[in-house]
PDB file of C-alpha atoms and ligand atoms in Angstrom:
ATOM      1  CA  MET A  43     191.013 -56.188 103.268  1.00 80.00           C
ATOM      2  CA  SER A  44     193.316 -58.481 102.724  1.00 91.00           C
ATOM      3  CA  VAL A  45     193.095 -61.916 100.968  1.00 95.00           C
ATOM      4  CA  THR A  46     195.654 -64.442 100.359  1.00 96.00           C
ATOM      5  CA  VAL A  47     195.690 -66.795  97.641  1.00 96.00           C
ATOM      6  CA  GLY A  48     196.107 -70.595  98.246  1.00 96.00           C
ATOM      7  CA  PRO A  49     196.257 -73.667  96.556  1.00 97.00           C
ATOM      8  CA  ASP A  50     192.419 -74.279  96.870  1.00 98.00           C
ATOM      9  CA  ASP A  51     191.459 -71.119  95.013  1.00 98.00           C
ATOM     10  CA  ALA A  52     190.642 -70.843  91.520  1.00 98.00           C
ATOM     11  CA  LEU A  53     190.434 -67.740  89.297  1.00 98.00           C
ATOM     12  CA  ILE A  54     187.682 -67.528  86.896  1.00 99.00           C
ATOM     13  CA  VAL A  55     187.826 -65.205  84.168  1.00 99.00           C
ATOM     14  CA  VAL A  56     184.373 -64.314  82.427  1.00 98.00           C
ATOM     15  CA  ASP A  57     184.019 -63.659  78.673  1.00 98.00           C
ATOM     16  CA  VAL A  58     187.221 -61.739  77.561  1.00 98.00           C
ATOM     17  CA  GLN A  59     186.048 -61.267  73.894  1.00 98.00           C
ATOM     18  CA  HIS A  60     186.110 -59.516  71.137  1.00 98.00           C
ATOM     19  CA  ASP A  61     182.049 -58.754  71.011  1.00 98.00           C
ATOM     20  CA  PHE A  62     181.952 -57.597  74.846  1.00 98.00           C
ATOM     21  CA  LEU A  63     185.216 -54.681  74.436  1.00 98.00           C
ATOM     22  CA  PRO A  64     184.780 -51.553  72.567  1.00 97.00           C
ATOM     23  CA  GLY A  65     184.478 -52.252  68.860  1.00 97.00           C
ATOM     24  CA  GLY A  66     182.187 -55.486  69.719  1.00 98.00           C
ATOM     25  CA  ALA A  67     178.572 -56.162  69.019  1.00 98.00           C
ATOM     26  CA  LEU A  68     177.686 -55.837  72.635  1.00 97.00           C
ATOM     27  CA  ALA A  69     180.976 -53.701  73.879  1.00 97.00           C
ATOM     28  CA  VAL A  70     181.260 -52.799  77.717  1.00 98.00           C
ATOM     29  CA  ALA A  71     182.181 -49.320  77.759  1.00 94.00           C
ATOM     30  CA  ASN A  72     185.165 -49.577  79.987  1.00 96.00           C
ATOM     31  CA  GLY A  73     185.955 -52.879  79.423  1.00 98.00           C
ATOM     32  CA  GLU A  74     189.477 -52.527  78.771  1.00 98.00           C
ATOM     33  CA  ARG A  75     189.620 -51.556  82.762  1.00 98.00           C
ATOM     34  CA  ILE A  76     190.112 -55.846  83.287  1.00 98.00           C
ATOM     35  CA  PHE A  77     193.391 -56.217  81.580  1.00 98.00           C
ATOM     36  CA  GLU A  78     195.538 -54.633  83.715  1.00 97.00           C
ATOM     37  CA  PRO A  79     194.408 -56.067  87.354  1.00 98.00           C
ATOM     38  CA  ILE A  80     193.661 -59.725  85.485  1.00 98.00           C
ATOM     39  CA  ASP A  81     197.414 -59.842  84.189  1.00 97.00           C
ATOM     40  CA  THR A  82     198.526 -59.096  88.042  1.00 96.00           C
ATOM     41  CA  LEU A  83     196.123 -61.946  89.423  1.00 97.00           C
ATOM     42  CA  ALA A  84     196.445 -64.571  87.148  1.00 97.00           C
ATOM     43  CA  PRO A  85     199.989 -65.757  88.152  1.00 96.00           C
ATOM     44  CA  ARG A  86     198.783 -65.833  91.967  1.00 96.00           C
ATOM     45  CA  PHE A  87     196.392 -68.584  91.058  1.00 97.00           C
ATOM     46  CA  ARG A  88     196.974 -72.426  90.431  1.00 97.00           C
ATOM     47  CA  ARG A  89     194.161 -72.777  88.576  1.00 98.00           C
ATOM     48  CA  VAL A  90     192.660 -70.356  85.856  1.00 98.00           C
ATOM     49  CA  TYR A  91     189.561 -70.976  83.980  1.00 99.00           C
ATOM     50  CA  ALA A  92     188.401 -68.781  81.225  1.00 98.00           C
ATOM     51  CA  THR A  93     184.345 -68.949  80.246  1.00 98.00           C
ATOM     52  CA  ARG A  94     183.559 -68.364  76.597  1.00 98.00           C
ATOM     53  CA  ASP A  95     180.161 -66.896  75.422  1.00 98.00           C
ATOM     54  CA  TRP A  96     179.655 -69.696  72.633  1.00 98.00           C
ATOM     55  CA  HIS A  97     176.270 -69.368  70.740  1.00 98.00           C
ATOM     56  CA  PRO A  98     174.812 -71.064  67.800  1.00 98.00           C
ATOM     57  CA  LEU A  99     173.727 -68.444  65.070  1.00 97.00           C
ATOM     58  CA  ASP A 100     170.149 -68.816  65.610  1.00 97.00           C
ATOM     59  CA  HIS A 101     170.655 -68.806  69.823  1.00 97.00           C
ATOM     60  CA  SER A 102     167.244 -67.358  71.498  1.00 97.00           C
ATOM     61  CA  SER A 103     169.205 -64.442  73.395  1.00 97.00           C
ATOM     62  CA  TYR A 104     169.143 -62.813  69.847  1.00 97.00           C
ATOM     63  CA  LYS A 105     167.271 -59.856  69.113  1.00 97.00           C
ATOM     64  CA  PRO A 106     165.818 -61.599  65.653  1.00 97.00           C
ATOM     65  CA  PHE A 107     164.826 -64.489  67.703  1.00 96.00           C
ATOM     66  CA  GLY A 108     163.200 -62.592  70.763  1.00 95.00           C
ATOM     67  CA  GLY A 109     165.650 -62.043  72.891  1.00 96.00           C
ATOM     68  CA  PRO A 110     167.173 -58.898  74.299  1.00 95.00           C
ATOM     69  CA  TRP A 111     170.593 -58.687  72.497  1.00 96.00           C
ATOM     70  CA  PRO A 112     172.215 -58.053  69.285  1.00 97.00           C
ATOM     71  CA  VAL A 113     173.982 -60.883  67.923  1.00 98.00           C
ATOM     72  CA  HIS A 114     176.885 -61.673  69.773  1.00 98.00           C
ATOM     73  CA  CYS A 115     179.532 -64.103  70.162  1.00 98.00           C
ATOM     74  CA  VAL A 116     178.733 -66.908  67.397  1.00 98.00           C
ATOM     75  CA  ALA A 117     180.841 -69.593  67.848  1.00 98.00           C
ATOM     76  CA  GLY A 118     183.695 -69.787  65.771  1.00 98.00           C
ATOM     77  CA  THR A 119     183.605 -66.098  64.958  1.00 98.00           C
ATOM     78  CA  ARG A 120     186.377 -63.323  65.833  1.00 98.00           C
ATOM     79  CA  GLY A 121     183.652 -61.752  67.928  1.00 98.00           C
ATOM     80  CA  ALA A 122     183.504 -64.996  70.106  1.00 98.00           C
ATOM     81  CA  ALA A 123     187.564 -65.184  70.153  1.00 98.00           C
ATOM     82  CA  PHE A 124     189.536 -64.149  73.353  1.00 98.00           C
ATOM     83  CA  ASP A 125     191.005 -60.533  72.919  1.00 98.00           C
ATOM     84  CA  ALA A 126     194.850 -60.778  72.715  1.00 98.00           C
ATOM     85  CA  ARG A 127     195.187 -59.015  75.964  1.00 98.00           C
ATOM     86  CA  LEU A 128     194.051 -61.883  78.083  1.00 98.00           C
ATOM     87  CA  ASP A 129     196.945 -64.097  78.208  1.00 97.00           C
ATOM     88  CA  ARG A 130     196.151 -67.421  77.134  1.00 97.00           C
ATOM     89  CA  LYS A 131     199.339 -69.286  78.787  1.00 97.00           C
ATOM     90  CA  LYS A 132     197.759 -68.433  82.158  1.00 97.00           C
ATOM     91  CA  VAL A 133     194.276 -70.164  81.018  1.00 98.00           C
ATOM     92  CA  ASP A 134     194.325 -73.915  82.206  1.00 98.00           C
ATOM     93  CA  THR A 135     191.006 -74.749  81.074  1.00 98.00           C
ATOM     94  CA  VAL A 136     188.417 -73.014  78.532  1.00 98.00           C
ATOM     95  CA  ILE A 137     184.810 -73.220  79.140  1.00 98.00           C
ATOM     96  CA  ASP A 138     182.167 -72.754  76.884  1.00 98.00           C
ATOM     97  CA  LYS A 139     178.573 -71.747  77.446  1.00 98.00           C
ATOM     98  CA  GLY A 140     175.200 -70.894  75.827  1.00 97.00           C
ATOM     99  CA  VAL A 141     176.204 -73.581  73.534  1.00 97.00           C
ATOM    100  CA  ASP A 142     172.640 -74.613  72.515  1.00 96.00           C
ATOM    101  CA  ARG A 143     169.914 -72.167  71.648  1.00 97.00           C
ATOM    102  CA  GLU A 144     167.830 -72.273  74.431  1.00 94.00           C
ATOM    103  CA  THR A 145     170.589 -71.864  77.639  1.00 89.00           C
ATOM    104  CA  ASP A 146     170.766 -68.116  77.821  1.00 83.00           C
ATOM    105  CA  GLY A 147     174.304 -68.837  78.817  1.00 89.00           C
ATOM    106  CA  TYR A 148     175.112 -66.017  81.410  1.00 97.00           C
ATOM    107  CA  SER A 149     176.529 -68.510  83.837  1.00 98.00           C
ATOM    108  CA  GLY A 150     179.539 -70.526  83.359  1.00 98.00           C
ATOM    109  CA  PHE A 151     177.900 -73.330  85.608  1.00 98.00           C
ATOM    110  CA  VAL A 152     174.790 -73.788  83.443  1.00 97.00           C
ATOM    111  CA  ALA A 153     175.482 -77.217  81.067  1.00 95.00           C
ATOM    112  CA  THR A 154     179.270 -76.955  81.332  1.00 97.00           C
ATOM    113  CA  SER A 155     181.884 -79.513  83.334  1.00 98.00           C
ATOM    114  CA  LEU A 156     183.316 -76.302  85.285  1.00 98.00           C
ATOM    115  CA  ALA A 157     181.643 -77.287  89.033  1.00 98.00           C
ATOM    116  CA  SER A 158     182.769 -80.963  88.593  1.00 98.00           C
ATOM    117  CA  ASP A 159     186.510 -79.484  87.488  1.00 98.00           C
ATOM    118  CA  LEU A 160     186.978 -77.310  90.113  1.00 98.00           C
ATOM    119  CA  ARG A 161     185.823 -80.234  92.580  1.00 98.00           C
ATOM    120  CA  MET A 162     188.206 -82.663  90.706  1.00 98.00           C
ATOM    121  CA  HIS A 163     191.034 -80.190  91.125  1.00 98.00           C
ATOM    122  CA  GLY A 164     190.272 -79.664  94.890  1.00 98.00           C
ATOM    123  CA  ILE A 165     189.084 -75.953  94.541  1.00 98.00           C
ATOM    124  CA  LYS A 166     186.941 -74.630  97.371  1.00 98.00           C
ATOM    125  CA  ARG A 167     187.206 -70.676  96.804  1.00 98.00           C
ATOM    126  CA  VAL A 168     186.506 -69.277  93.192  1.00 98.00           C
ATOM    127  CA  PHE A 169     187.331 -65.766  92.102  1.00 98.00           C
ATOM    128  CA  VAL A 170     185.367 -64.632  89.633  1.00 99.00           C
ATOM    129  CA  CYS A 171     186.111 -61.450  87.459  1.00 98.00           C
ATOM    130  CA  GLY A 172     185.624 -60.643  83.510  1.00 98.00           C
ATOM    131  CA  LEU A 173     182.672 -59.505  81.633  1.00 98.00           C
ATOM    132  CA  ALA A 174     180.125 -58.165  82.460  1.00 98.00           C
ATOM    133  CA  THR A 175     179.786 -57.247  86.121  1.00 98.00           C
ATOM    134  CA  ASP A 176     175.850 -57.307  86.087  1.00 98.00           C
ATOM    135  CA  TYR A 177     174.961 -60.520  83.831  1.00 97.00           C
ATOM    136  CA  CYS A 178     177.533 -63.072  83.065  1.00 98.00           C
ATOM    137  CA  VAL A 179     180.047 -62.503  85.898  1.00 98.00           C
ATOM    138  CA  LYS A 180     177.151 -62.010  88.355  1.00 98.00           C
ATOM    139  CA  ALA A 181     175.345 -65.457  87.208  1.00 98.00           C
ATOM    140  CA  THR A 182     178.829 -66.931  87.447  1.00 98.00           C
ATOM    141  CA  ALA A 183     179.352 -66.074  91.071  1.00 98.00           C
ATOM    142  CA  PHE A 184     175.700 -67.264  92.063  1.00 98.00           C
ATOM    143  CA  ASP A 185     176.083 -70.667  90.742  1.00 98.00           C
ATOM    144  CA  ALA A 186     179.331 -70.771  92.224  1.00 98.00           C
ATOM    145  CA  HIS A 187     177.908 -69.733  95.327  1.00 98.00           C
ATOM    146  CA  ALA A 188     174.885 -72.178  95.031  1.00 98.00           C
ATOM    147  CA  ALA A 189     177.405 -75.068  94.058  1.00 98.00           C
ATOM    148  CA  GLY A 190     179.276 -74.609  97.606  1.00 98.00           C
ATOM    149  CA  PHE A 191     182.154 -72.949  96.423  1.00 98.00           C
ATOM    150  CA  THR A 192     183.042 -69.674  98.461  1.00 98.00           C
ATOM    151  CA  THR A 193     182.700 -67.230  95.824  1.00 98.00           C
ATOM    152  CA  VAL A 194     184.393 -63.635  95.530  1.00 98.00           C
ATOM    153  CA  VAL A 195     184.116 -61.118  92.860  1.00 98.00           C
ATOM    154  CA  ILE A 196     186.861 -58.641  92.330  1.00 98.00           C
ATOM    155  CA  GLU A 197     185.281 -55.323  91.183  1.00 98.00           C
ATOM    156  CA  ASP A 198     187.733 -53.550  89.322  1.00 98.00           C
ATOM    157  CA  ALA A 199     188.704 -56.876  87.444  1.00 98.00           C
ATOM    158  CA  SER A 200     185.167 -56.908  86.111  1.00 98.00           C
ATOM    159  CA  ALA A 201     183.282 -54.046  83.992  1.00 98.00           C
ATOM    160  CA  ALA A 202     179.035 -54.055  83.558  1.00 98.00           C
ATOM    161  CA  VAL A 203     177.036 -53.469  80.377  1.00 96.00           C
ATOM    162  CA  ASN A 204     175.188 -51.067  82.485  1.00 96.00           C
ATOM    163  CA  VAL A 205     171.757 -50.902  80.220  1.00 94.00           C
ATOM    164  CA  GLN A 206     170.934 -48.760  83.400  1.00 96.00           C
ATOM    165  CA  PRO A 207     173.371 -46.589  84.769  1.00 96.00           C
ATOM    166  CA  ASP A 208     173.039 -47.888  88.181  1.00 97.00           C
ATOM    167  CA  ASP A 209     173.028 -51.875  87.052  1.00 98.00           C
ATOM    168  CA  GLU A 210     176.783 -52.614  88.268  1.00 98.00           C
ATOM    169  CA  THR A 211     175.853 -51.129  91.874  1.00 98.00           C
ATOM    170  CA  LYS A 212     172.725 -52.796  92.053  1.00 98.00           C
ATOM    171  CA  ALA A 213     174.839 -55.929  90.812  1.00 98.00           C
ATOM    172  CA  LEU A 214     177.449 -55.698  93.638  1.00 98.00           C
ATOM    173  CA  GLU A 215     174.834 -55.284  96.219  1.00 98.00           C
ATOM    174  CA  GLU A 216     172.789 -58.145  94.931  1.00 98.00           C
ATOM    175  CA  LEU A 217     175.972 -60.310  95.342  1.00 98.00           C
ATOM    176  CA  ARG A 218     176.924 -58.985  98.715  1.00 98.00           C
ATOM    177  CA  ALA A 219     173.436 -59.854  99.875  1.00 98.00           C
ATOM    178  CA  ALA A 220     174.073 -63.278  98.870  1.00 97.00           C
ATOM    179  CA  GLY A 221     177.018 -63.914 101.075  1.00 96.00           C
ATOM    180  CA  ILE A 222     179.305 -63.219  98.055  1.00 98.00           C
ATOM    181  CA  ASP A 223     182.370 -61.065  99.010  1.00 97.00           C
ATOM    182  CA  VAL A 224     183.148 -58.010  96.668  1.00 98.00           C
ATOM    183  CA  VAL A 225     186.627 -57.196  96.703  1.00 98.00           C
ATOM    184  CA  GLN A 226     189.310 -54.803  94.992  1.00 98.00           C
ATOM    185  CA  SER A 227     192.168 -56.715  93.411  1.00 97.00           C
ATOM    186  CA  GLU A 228     194.871 -54.494  95.391  1.00 96.00           C
ATOM    187  CA  ASP A 229     193.217 -56.289  98.376  1.00 97.00           C
ATOM    188  CA  ILE A 230     194.417 -59.699  96.874  1.00 96.00           C
ATOM    189  CA  THR A 231     198.084 -60.517  98.023  1.00 84.00           C
ATOM    190  CA  GLY A 232     200.507 -63.093  96.394  1.00 75.00           C
ATOM    191  CA  ASN A 233     201.690 -65.007  99.410  1.00 61.00           C
ATOM    192  CA  ALA A 234     200.490 -68.141  98.091  1.00 50.00           C
ATOM    193  CA  ARG A 235     202.111 -67.356  94.457  1.00 49.00           C
ATOM    194  CA  VAL A 236     202.420 -71.177  93.005  1.00 52.00           C
ATOM    195  CA  ARG A 237     203.354 -70.814  89.791  1.00 49.00           C
ATOM    196  CA  GLY A 238     204.994 -68.627  87.662  1.00 45.00           C
TER     197      GLY A 238
HETATM  198  C1  VGL B 152     177.073 -61.489  78.432  1.00 69.92           C
HETATM  199  C2  VGL B 152     175.068 -60.439  77.899  1.00 69.92           C
HETATM  200  C3  VGL B 152     174.849 -61.679  76.448  1.00 69.92           C
HETATM  201  C4  VGL B 152     177.971 -61.519  79.076  1.00 69.92           C
HETATM  202  C5  VGL B 152     176.486 -62.783  77.554  1.00 69.92           C
HETATM  203  O1  VGL B 152     178.797 -61.918  78.879  1.00 69.92           O
HETATM  204  O2  VGL B 152     177.977 -60.547  80.727  1.00 69.92           O
HETATM  205  N1  VGL B 152     175.904 -60.758  78.626  1.00 69.92           N
HETATM  206  N2  VGL B 152     175.658 -62.883  76.636  1.00 69.92           N
HETATM  207 ZN1   ZN B 153     175.357 -63.992  75.265  1.00 69.92          ZN
END
């Protein structure tokens, strides 16, 4: 498969934050695999978005407040900061999500300006990658598709939590079943590299 990136395409990099990487509060075991593909891909896109999980201290997804997860990505803390291996110069717009207590914050499209910002910039197709394939990448891709954007998930530029060992495989199957393409970073060619 070969995909050519053009000016109507955007890259959405999901939650490349300390808490989702090895050493973090909710670490994705092989999370570091995403950096090399993201580095290669980001310069090929005219628009690059980076989402941040950005929760209040008493967020409803935290175990002490009845949720499934350890406390993670508390707004303003180091755990919520982007990992330095994400090249911030390539990121045009940061989207904070899960900002209020009750929104789970999985999707970059819930209670954010992401859809309107993409439309404002004439984006028709989005490529979604980052952390984690089985939660926030999946939810963001589903919502992008539902919002009318052609949606592609980049498998090797994403990594999964895998609470159950086959969660990544299941997530990718669900995405394909919904009409979302799943590609590898090497499938994406740079013919329309539009900025340096
Ligand atoms: C995520 C669990 C809780 C994610 C965020 O970024 O995939 N997972 N909050
Ligand atoms: Zn979260």
